[in-house]
PDB file of N, CA and C in Angstrom:
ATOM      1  N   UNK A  22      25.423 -20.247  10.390  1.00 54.00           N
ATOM      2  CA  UNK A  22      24.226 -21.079  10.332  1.00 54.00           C
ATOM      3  C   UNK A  22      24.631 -22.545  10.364  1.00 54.00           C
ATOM      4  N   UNK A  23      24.764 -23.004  11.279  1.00 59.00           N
ATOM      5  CA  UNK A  23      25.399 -24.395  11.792  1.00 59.00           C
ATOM      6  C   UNK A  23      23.916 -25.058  12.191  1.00 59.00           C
ATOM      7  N   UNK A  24      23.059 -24.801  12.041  1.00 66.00           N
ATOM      8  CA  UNK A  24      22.001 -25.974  12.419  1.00 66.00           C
ATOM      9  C   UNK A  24      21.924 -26.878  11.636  1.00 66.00           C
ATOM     10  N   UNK A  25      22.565 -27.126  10.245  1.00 67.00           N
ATOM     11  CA  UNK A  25      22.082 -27.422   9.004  1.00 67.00           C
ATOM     12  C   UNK A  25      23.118 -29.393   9.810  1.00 67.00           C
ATOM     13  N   UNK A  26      24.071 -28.690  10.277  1.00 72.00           N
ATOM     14  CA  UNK A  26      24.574 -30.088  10.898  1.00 72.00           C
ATOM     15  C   UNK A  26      24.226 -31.163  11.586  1.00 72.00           C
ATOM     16  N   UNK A  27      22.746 -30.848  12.252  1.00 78.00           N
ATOM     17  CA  UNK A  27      21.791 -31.317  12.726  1.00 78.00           C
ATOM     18  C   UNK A  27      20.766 -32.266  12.557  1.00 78.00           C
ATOM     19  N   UNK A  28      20.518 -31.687  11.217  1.00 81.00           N
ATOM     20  CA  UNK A  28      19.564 -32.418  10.508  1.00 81.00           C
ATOM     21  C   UNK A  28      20.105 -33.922   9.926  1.00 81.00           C
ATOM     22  N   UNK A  29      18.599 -34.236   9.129  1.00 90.00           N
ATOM     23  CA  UNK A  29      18.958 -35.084   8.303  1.00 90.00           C
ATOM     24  C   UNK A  29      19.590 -34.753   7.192  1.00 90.00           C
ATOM     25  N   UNK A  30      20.196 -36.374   6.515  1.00 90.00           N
ATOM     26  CA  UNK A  30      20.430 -35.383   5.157  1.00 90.00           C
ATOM     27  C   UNK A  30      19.580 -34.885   4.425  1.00 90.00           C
ATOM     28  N   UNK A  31      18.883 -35.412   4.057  1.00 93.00           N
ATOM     29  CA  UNK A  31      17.372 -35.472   2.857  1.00 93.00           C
ATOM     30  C   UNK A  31      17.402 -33.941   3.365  1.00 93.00           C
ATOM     31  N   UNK A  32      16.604 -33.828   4.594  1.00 91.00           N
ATOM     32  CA  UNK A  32      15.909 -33.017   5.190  1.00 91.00           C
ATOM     33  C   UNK A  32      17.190 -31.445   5.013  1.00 91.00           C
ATOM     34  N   UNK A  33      18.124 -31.763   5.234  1.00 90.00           N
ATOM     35  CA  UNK A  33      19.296 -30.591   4.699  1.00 90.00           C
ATOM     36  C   UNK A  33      19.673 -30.492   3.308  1.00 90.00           C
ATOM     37  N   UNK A  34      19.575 -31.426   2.332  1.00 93.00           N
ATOM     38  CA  UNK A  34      19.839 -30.929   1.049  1.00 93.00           C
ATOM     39  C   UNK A  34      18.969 -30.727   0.653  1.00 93.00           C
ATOM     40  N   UNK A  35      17.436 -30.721   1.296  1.00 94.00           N
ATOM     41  CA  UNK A  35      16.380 -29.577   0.492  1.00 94.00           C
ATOM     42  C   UNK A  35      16.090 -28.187   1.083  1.00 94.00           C
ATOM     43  N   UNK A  36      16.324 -28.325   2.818  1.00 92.00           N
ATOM     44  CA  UNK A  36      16.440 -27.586   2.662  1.00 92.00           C
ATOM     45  C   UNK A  36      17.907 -26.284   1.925  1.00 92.00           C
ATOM     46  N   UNK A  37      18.468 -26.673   2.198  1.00 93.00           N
ATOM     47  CA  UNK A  37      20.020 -26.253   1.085  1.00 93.00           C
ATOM     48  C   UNK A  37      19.302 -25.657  -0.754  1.00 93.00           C
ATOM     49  N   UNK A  38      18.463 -26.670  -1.008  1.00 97.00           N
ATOM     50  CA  UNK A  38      17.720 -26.522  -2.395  1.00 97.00           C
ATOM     51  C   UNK A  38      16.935 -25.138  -2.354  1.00 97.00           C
ATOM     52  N   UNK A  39      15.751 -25.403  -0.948  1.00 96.00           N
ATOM     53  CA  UNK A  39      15.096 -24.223  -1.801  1.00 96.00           C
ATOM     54  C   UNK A  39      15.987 -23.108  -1.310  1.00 96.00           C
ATOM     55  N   UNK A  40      16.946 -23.013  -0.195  1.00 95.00           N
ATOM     56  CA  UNK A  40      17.383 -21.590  -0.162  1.00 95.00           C
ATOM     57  C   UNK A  40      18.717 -21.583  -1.447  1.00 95.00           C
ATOM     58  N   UNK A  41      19.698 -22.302  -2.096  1.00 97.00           N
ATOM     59  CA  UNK A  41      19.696 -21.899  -3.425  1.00 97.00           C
ATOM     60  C   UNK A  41      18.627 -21.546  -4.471  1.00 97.00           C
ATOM     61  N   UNK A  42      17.230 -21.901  -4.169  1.00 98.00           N
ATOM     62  CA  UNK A  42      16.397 -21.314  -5.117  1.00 98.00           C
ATOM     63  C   UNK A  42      16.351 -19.861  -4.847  1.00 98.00           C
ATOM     64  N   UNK A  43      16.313 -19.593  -3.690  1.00 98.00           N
ATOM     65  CA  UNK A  43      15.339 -18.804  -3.221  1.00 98.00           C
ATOM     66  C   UNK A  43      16.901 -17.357  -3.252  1.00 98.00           C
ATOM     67  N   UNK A  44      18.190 -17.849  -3.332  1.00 97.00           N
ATOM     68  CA  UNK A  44      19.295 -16.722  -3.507  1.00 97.00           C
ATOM     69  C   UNK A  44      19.466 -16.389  -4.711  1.00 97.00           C
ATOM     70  N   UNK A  45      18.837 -18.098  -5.796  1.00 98.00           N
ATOM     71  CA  UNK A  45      18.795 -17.479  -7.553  1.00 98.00           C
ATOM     72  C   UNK A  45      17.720 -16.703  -7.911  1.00 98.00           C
ATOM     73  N   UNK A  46      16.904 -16.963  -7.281  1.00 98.00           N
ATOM     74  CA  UNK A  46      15.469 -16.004  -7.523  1.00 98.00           C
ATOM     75  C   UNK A  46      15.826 -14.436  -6.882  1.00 98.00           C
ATOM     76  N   UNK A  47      16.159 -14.015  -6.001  1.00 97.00           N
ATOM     77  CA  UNK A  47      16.668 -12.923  -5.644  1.00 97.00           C
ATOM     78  C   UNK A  47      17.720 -11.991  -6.596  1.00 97.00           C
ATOM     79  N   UNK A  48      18.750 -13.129  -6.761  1.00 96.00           N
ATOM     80  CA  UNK A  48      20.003 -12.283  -7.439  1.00 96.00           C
ATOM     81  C   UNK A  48      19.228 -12.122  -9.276  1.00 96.00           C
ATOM     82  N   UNK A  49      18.676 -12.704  -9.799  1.00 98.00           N
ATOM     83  CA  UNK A  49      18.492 -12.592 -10.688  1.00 98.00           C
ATOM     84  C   UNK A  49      17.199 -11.201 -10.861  1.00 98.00           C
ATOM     85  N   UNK A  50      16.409 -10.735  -9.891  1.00 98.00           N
ATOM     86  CA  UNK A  50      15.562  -9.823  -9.676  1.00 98.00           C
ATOM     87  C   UNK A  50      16.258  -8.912  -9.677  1.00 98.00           C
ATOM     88  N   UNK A  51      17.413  -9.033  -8.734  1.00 96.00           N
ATOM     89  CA  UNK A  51      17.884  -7.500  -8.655  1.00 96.00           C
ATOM     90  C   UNK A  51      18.888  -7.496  -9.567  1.00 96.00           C
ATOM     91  N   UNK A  52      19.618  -8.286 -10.143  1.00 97.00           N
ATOM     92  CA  UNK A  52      20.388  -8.202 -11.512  1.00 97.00           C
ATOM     93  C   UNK A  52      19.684  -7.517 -12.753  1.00 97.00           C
ATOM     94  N   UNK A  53      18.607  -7.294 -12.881  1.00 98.00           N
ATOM     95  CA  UNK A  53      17.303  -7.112 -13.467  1.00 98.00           C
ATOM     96  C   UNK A  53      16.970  -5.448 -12.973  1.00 98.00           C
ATOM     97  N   UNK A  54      16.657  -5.407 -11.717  1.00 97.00           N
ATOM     98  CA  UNK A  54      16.309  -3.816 -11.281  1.00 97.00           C
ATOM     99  C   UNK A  54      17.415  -3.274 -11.026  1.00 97.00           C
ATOM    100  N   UNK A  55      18.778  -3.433 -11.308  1.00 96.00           N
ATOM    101  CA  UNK A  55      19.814  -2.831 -11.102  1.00 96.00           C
ATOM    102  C   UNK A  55      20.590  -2.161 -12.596  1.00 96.00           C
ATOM    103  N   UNK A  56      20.367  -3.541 -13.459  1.00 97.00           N
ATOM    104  CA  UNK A  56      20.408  -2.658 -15.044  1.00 97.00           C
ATOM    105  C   UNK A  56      19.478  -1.618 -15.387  1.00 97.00           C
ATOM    106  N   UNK A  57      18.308  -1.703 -15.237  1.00 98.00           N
ATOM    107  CA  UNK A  57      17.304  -0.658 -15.044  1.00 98.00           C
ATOM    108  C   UNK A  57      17.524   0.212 -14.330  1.00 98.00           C
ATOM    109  N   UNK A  58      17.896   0.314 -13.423  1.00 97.00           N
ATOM    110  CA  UNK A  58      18.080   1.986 -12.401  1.00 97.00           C
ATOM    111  C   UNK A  58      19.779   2.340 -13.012  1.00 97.00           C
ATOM    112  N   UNK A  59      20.755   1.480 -13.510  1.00 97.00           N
ATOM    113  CA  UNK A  59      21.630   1.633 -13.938  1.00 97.00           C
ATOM    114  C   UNK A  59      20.987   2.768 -15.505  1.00 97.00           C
ATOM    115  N   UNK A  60      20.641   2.242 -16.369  1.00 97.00           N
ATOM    116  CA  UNK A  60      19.981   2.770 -17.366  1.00 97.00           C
ATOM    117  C   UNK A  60      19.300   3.922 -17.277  1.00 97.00           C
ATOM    118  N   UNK A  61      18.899   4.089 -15.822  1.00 97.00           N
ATOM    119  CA  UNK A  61      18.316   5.356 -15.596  1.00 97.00           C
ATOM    120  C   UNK A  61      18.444   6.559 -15.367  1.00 97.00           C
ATOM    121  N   UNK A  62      20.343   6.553 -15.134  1.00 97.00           N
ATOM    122  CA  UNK A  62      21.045   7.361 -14.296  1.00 97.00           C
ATOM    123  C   UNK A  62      21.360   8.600 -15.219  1.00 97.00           C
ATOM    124  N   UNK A  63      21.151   8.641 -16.389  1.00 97.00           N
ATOM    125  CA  UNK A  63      21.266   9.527 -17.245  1.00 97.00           C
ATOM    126  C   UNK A  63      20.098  10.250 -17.268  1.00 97.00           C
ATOM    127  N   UNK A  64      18.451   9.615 -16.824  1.00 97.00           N
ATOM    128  CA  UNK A  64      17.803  10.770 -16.595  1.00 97.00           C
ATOM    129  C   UNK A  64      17.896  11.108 -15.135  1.00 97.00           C
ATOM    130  N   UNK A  65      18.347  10.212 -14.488  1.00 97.00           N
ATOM    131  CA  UNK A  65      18.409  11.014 -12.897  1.00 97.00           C
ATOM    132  C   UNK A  65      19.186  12.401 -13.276  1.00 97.00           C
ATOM    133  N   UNK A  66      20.302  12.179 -13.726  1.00 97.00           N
ATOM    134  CA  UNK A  66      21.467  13.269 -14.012  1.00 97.00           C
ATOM    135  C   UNK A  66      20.200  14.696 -14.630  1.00 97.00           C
ATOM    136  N   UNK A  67      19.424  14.479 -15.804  1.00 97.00           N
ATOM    137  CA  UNK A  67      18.632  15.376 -16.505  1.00 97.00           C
ATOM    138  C   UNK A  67      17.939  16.005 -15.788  1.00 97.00           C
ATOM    139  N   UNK A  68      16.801  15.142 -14.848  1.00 96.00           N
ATOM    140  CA  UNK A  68      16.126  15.725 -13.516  1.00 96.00           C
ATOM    141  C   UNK A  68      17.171  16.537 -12.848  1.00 96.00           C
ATOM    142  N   UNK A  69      18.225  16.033 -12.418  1.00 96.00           N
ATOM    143  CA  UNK A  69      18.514  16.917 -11.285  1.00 96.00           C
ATOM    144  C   UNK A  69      19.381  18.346 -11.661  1.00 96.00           C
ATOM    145  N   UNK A  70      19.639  18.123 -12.933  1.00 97.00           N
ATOM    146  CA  UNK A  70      19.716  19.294 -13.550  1.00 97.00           C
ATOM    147  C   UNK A  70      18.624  20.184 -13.949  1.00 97.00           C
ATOM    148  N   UNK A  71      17.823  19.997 -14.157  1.00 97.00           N
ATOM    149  CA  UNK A  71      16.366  20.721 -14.663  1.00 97.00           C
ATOM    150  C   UNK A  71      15.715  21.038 -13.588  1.00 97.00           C
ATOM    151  N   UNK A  72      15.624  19.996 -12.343  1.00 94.00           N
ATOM    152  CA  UNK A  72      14.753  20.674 -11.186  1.00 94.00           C
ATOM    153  C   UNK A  72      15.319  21.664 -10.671  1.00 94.00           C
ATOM    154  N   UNK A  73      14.553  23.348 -10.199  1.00 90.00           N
ATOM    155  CA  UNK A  73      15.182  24.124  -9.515  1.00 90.00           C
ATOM    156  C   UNK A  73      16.093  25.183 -10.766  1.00 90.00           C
ATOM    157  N   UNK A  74      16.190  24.799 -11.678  1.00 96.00           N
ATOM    158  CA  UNK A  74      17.059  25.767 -13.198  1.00 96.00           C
ATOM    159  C   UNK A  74      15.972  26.524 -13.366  1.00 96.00           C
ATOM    160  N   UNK A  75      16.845  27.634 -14.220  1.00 97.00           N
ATOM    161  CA  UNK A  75      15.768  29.041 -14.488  1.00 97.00           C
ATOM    162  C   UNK A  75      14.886  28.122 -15.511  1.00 97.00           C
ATOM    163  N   UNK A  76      15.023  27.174 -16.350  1.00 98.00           N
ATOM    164  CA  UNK A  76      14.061  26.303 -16.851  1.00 98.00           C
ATOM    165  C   UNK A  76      12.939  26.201 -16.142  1.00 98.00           C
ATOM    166  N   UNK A  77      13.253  25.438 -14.993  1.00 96.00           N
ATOM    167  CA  UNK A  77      12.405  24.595 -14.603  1.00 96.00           C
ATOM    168  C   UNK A  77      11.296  25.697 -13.860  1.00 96.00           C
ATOM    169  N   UNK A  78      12.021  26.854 -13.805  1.00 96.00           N
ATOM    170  CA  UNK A  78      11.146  28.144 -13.003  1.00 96.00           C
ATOM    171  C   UNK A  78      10.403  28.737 -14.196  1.00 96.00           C
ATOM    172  N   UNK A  79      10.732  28.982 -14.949  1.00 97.00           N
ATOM    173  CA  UNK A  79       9.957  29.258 -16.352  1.00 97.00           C
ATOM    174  C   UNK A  79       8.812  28.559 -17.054  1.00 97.00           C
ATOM    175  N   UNK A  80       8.875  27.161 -16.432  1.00 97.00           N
ATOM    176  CA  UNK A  80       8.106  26.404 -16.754  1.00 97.00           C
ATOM    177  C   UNK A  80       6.941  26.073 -15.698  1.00 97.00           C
ATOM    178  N   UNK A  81       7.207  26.397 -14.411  1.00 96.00           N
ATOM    179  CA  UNK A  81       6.304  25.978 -13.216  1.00 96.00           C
ATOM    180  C   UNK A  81       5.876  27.859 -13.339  1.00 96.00           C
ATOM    181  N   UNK A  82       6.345  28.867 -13.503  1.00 97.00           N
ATOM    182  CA  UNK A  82       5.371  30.187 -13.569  1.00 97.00           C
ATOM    183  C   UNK A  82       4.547  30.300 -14.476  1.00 97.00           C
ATOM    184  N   UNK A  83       4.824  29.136 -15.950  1.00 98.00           N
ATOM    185  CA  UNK A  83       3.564  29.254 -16.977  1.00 98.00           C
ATOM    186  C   UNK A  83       2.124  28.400 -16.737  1.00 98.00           C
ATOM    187  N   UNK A  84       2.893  27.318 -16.138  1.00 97.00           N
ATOM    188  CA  UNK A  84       2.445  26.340 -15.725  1.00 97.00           C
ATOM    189  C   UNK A  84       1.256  27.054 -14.577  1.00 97.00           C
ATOM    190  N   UNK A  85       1.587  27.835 -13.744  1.00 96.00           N
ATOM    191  CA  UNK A  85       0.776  28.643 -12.396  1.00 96.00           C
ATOM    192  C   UNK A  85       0.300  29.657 -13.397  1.00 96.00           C
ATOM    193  N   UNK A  86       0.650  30.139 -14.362  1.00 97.00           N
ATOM    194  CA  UNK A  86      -0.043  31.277 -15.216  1.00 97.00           C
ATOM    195  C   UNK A  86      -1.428  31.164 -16.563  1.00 97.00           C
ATOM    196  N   UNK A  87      -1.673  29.369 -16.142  1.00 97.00           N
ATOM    197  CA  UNK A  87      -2.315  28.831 -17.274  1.00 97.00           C
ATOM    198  C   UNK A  87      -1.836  29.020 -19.171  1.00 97.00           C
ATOM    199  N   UNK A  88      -0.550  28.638 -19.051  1.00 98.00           N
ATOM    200  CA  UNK A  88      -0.035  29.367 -20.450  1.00 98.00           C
ATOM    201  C   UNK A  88       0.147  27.938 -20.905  1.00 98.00           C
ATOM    202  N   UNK A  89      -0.060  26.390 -20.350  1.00 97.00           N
ATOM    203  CA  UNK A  89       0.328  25.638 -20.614  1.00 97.00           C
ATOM    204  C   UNK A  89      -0.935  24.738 -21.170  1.00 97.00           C
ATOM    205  N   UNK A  90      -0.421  23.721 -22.350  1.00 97.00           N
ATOM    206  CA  UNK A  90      -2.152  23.137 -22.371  1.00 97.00           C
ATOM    207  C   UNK A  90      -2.299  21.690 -21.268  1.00 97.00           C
ATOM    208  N   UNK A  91      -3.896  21.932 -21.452  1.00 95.00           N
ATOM    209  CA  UNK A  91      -4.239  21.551 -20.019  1.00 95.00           C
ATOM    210  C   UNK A  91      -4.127  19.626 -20.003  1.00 95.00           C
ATOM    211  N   UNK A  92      -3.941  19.314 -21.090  1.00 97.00           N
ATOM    212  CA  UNK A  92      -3.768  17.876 -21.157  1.00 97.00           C
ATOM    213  C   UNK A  92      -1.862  17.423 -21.227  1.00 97.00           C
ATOM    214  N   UNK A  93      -1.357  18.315 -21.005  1.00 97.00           N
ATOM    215  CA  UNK A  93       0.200  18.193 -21.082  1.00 97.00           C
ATOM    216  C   UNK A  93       0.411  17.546 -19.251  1.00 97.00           C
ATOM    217  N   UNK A  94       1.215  16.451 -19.592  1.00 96.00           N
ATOM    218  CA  UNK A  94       1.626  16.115 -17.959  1.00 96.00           C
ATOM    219  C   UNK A  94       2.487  16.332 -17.203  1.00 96.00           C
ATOM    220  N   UNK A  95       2.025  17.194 -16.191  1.00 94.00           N
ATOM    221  CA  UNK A  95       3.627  18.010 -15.851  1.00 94.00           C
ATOM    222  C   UNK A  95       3.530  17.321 -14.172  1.00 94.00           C
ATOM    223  N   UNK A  96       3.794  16.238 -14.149  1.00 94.00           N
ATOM    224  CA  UNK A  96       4.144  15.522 -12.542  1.00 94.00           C
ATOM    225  C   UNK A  96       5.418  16.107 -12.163  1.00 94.00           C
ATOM    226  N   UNK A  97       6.171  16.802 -13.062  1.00 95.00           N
ATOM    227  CA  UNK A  97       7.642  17.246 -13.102  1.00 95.00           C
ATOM    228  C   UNK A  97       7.989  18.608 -12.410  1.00 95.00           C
ATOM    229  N   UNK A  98       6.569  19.379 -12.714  1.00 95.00           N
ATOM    230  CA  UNK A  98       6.237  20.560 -12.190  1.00 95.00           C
ATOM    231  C   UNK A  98       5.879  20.947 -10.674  1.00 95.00           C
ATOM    232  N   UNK A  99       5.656  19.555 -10.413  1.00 90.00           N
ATOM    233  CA  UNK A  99       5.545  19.939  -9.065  1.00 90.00           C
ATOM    234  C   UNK A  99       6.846  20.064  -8.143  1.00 90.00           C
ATOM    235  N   UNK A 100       6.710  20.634  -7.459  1.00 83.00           N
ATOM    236  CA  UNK A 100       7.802  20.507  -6.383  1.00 83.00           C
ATOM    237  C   UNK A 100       8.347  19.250  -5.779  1.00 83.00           C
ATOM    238  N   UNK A 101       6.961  18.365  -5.310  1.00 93.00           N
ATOM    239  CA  UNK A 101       7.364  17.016  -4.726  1.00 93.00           C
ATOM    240  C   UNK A 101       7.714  16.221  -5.529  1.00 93.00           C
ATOM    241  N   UNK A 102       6.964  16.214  -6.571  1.00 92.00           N
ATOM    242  CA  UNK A 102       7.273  14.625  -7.474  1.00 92.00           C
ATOM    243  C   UNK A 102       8.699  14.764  -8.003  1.00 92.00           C
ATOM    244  N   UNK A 103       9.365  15.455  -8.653  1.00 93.00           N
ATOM    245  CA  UNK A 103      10.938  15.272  -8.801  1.00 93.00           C
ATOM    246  C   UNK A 103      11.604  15.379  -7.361  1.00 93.00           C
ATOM    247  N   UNK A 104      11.762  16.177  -6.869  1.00 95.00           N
ATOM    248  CA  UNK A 104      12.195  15.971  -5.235  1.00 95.00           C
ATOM    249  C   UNK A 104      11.896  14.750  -4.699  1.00 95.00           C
ATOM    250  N   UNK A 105      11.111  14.016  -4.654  1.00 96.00           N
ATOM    251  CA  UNK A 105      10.853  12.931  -3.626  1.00 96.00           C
ATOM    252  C   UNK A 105      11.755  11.772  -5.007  1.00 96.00           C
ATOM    253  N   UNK A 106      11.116  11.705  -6.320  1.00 96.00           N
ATOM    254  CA  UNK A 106      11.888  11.394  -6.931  1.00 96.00           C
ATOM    255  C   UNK A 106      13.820  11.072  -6.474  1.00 96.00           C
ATOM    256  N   UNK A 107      14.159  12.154  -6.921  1.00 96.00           N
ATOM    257  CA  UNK A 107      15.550  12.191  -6.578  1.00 96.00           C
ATOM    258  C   UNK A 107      16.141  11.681  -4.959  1.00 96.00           C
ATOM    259  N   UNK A 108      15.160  12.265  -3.778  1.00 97.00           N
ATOM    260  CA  UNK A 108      15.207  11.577  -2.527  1.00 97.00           C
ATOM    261  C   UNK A 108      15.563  10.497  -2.240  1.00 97.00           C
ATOM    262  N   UNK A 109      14.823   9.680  -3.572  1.00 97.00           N
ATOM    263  CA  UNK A 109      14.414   8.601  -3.469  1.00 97.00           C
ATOM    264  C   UNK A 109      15.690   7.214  -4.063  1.00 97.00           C
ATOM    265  N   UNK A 110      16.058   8.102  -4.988  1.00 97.00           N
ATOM    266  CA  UNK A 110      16.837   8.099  -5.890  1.00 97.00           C
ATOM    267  C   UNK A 110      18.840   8.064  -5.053  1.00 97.00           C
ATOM    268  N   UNK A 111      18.845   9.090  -4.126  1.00 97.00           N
ATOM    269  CA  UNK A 111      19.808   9.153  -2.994  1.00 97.00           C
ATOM    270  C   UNK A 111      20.063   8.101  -2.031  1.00 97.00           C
ATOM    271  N   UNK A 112      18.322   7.657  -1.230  1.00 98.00           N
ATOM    272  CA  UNK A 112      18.265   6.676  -0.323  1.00 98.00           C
ATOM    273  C   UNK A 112      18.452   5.486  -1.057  1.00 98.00           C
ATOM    274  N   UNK A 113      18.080   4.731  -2.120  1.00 97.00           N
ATOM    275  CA  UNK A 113      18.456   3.697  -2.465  1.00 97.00           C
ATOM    276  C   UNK A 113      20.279   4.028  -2.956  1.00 97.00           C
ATOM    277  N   UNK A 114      20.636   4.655  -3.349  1.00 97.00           N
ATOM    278  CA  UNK A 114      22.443   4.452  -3.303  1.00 97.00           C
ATOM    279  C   UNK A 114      22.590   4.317  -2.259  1.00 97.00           C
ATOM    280  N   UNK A 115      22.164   5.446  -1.021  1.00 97.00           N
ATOM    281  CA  UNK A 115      23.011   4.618   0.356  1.00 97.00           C
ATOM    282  C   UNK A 115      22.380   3.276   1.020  1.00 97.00           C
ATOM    283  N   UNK A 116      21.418   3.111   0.441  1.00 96.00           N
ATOM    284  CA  UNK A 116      20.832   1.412   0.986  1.00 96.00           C
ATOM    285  C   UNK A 116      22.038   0.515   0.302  1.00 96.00           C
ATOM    286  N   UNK A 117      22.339   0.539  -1.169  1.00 95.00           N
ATOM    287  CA  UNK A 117      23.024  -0.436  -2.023  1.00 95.00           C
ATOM    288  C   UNK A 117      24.509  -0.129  -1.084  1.00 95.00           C
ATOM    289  N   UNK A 118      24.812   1.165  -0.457  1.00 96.00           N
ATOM    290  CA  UNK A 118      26.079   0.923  -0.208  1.00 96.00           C
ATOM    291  C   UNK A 118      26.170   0.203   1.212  1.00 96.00           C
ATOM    292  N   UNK A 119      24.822   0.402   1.855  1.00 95.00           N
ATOM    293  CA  UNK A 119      25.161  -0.268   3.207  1.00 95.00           C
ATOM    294  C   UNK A 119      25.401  -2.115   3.542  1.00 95.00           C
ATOM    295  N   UNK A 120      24.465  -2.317   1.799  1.00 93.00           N
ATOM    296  CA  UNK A 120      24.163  -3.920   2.060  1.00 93.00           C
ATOM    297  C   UNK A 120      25.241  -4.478   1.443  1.00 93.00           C
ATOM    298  N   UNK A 121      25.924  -3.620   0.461  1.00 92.00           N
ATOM    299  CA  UNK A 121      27.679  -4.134   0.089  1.00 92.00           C
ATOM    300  C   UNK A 121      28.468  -4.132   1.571  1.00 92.00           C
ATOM    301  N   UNK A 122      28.453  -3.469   2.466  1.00 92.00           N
ATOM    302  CA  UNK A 122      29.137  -3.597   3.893  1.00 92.00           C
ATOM    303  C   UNK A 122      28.684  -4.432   4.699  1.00 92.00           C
ATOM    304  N   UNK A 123      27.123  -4.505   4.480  1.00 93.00           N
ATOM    305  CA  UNK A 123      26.782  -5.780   5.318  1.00 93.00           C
ATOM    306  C   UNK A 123      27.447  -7.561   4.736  1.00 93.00           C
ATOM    307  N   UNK A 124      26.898  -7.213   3.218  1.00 88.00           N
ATOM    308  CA  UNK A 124      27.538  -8.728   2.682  1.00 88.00           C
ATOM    309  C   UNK A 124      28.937  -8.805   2.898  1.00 88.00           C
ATOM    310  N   UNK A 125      29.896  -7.926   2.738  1.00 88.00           N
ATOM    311  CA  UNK A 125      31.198  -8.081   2.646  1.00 88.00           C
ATOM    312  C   UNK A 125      31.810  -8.788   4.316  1.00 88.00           C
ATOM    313  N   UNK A 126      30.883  -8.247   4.986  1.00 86.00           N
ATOM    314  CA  UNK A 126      31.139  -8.590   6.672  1.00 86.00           C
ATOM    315  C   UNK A 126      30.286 -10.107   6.862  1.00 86.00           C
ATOM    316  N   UNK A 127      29.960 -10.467   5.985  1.00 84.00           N
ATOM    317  CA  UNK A 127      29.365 -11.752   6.288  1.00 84.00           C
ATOM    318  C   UNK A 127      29.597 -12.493   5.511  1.00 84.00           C
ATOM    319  N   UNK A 128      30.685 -12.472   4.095  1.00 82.00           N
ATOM    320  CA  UNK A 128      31.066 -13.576   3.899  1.00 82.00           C
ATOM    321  C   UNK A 128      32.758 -13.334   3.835  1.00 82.00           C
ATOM    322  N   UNK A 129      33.468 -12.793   5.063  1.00 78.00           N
ATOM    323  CA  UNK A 129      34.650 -12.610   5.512  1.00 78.00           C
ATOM    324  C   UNK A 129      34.513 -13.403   6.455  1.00 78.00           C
TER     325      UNK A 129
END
């Protein structure tokens, strides 16, 4: 990004300003949603142990058998919502690993 040589100064050390704003405002977001999904990985681990276990089949045949009470929230029970869950859960690791290869190739 060599246009910046172009300019004025004024006109380049703000803009220079807001895009340091705008890389502290970023890194600090995802410094933020990254301890959080970090923190989370212990129930990812629980889900993906429980979805698909003779548990989790024991619990989705009572669940289909009305043995369960009816104000209990079982989003867990379904097939999709932990599956897409965990999906979901997969595609963002390989997103985080692709944009570590992208940054690493762009500030080499």
């Amino acid at each position: 990004m060599q246009l910046f040589t172009t300019m004025k100064q004024t006109e380049r050390i703000e803009q220079m300003e807001q895009m340091l704003n705008q890389v502290n405002n970023a890194a600090h977001q995802l410094e933020a949603a990254l301890d959080q999904y970090e923190q989370a990985q212990e129930a990812v681990k629980a889900l993906e142990d429980y979805y698909g276990s003779d548990e989790w089949k024991k619990d989705f045949a009572d669940d289909e058998a009305g043995r369960l009470p009816q104000d209990l929230k079982r989003g867990v029970l379904s097939e999709d919502g932990a599956w897409n869950a965990l999906a979901l859960c997969r595609e963002l690791n390989e997103r985080m690993k692709e944009i570590i290869e992208t940054t690493q190739q762009l500030t080499q």
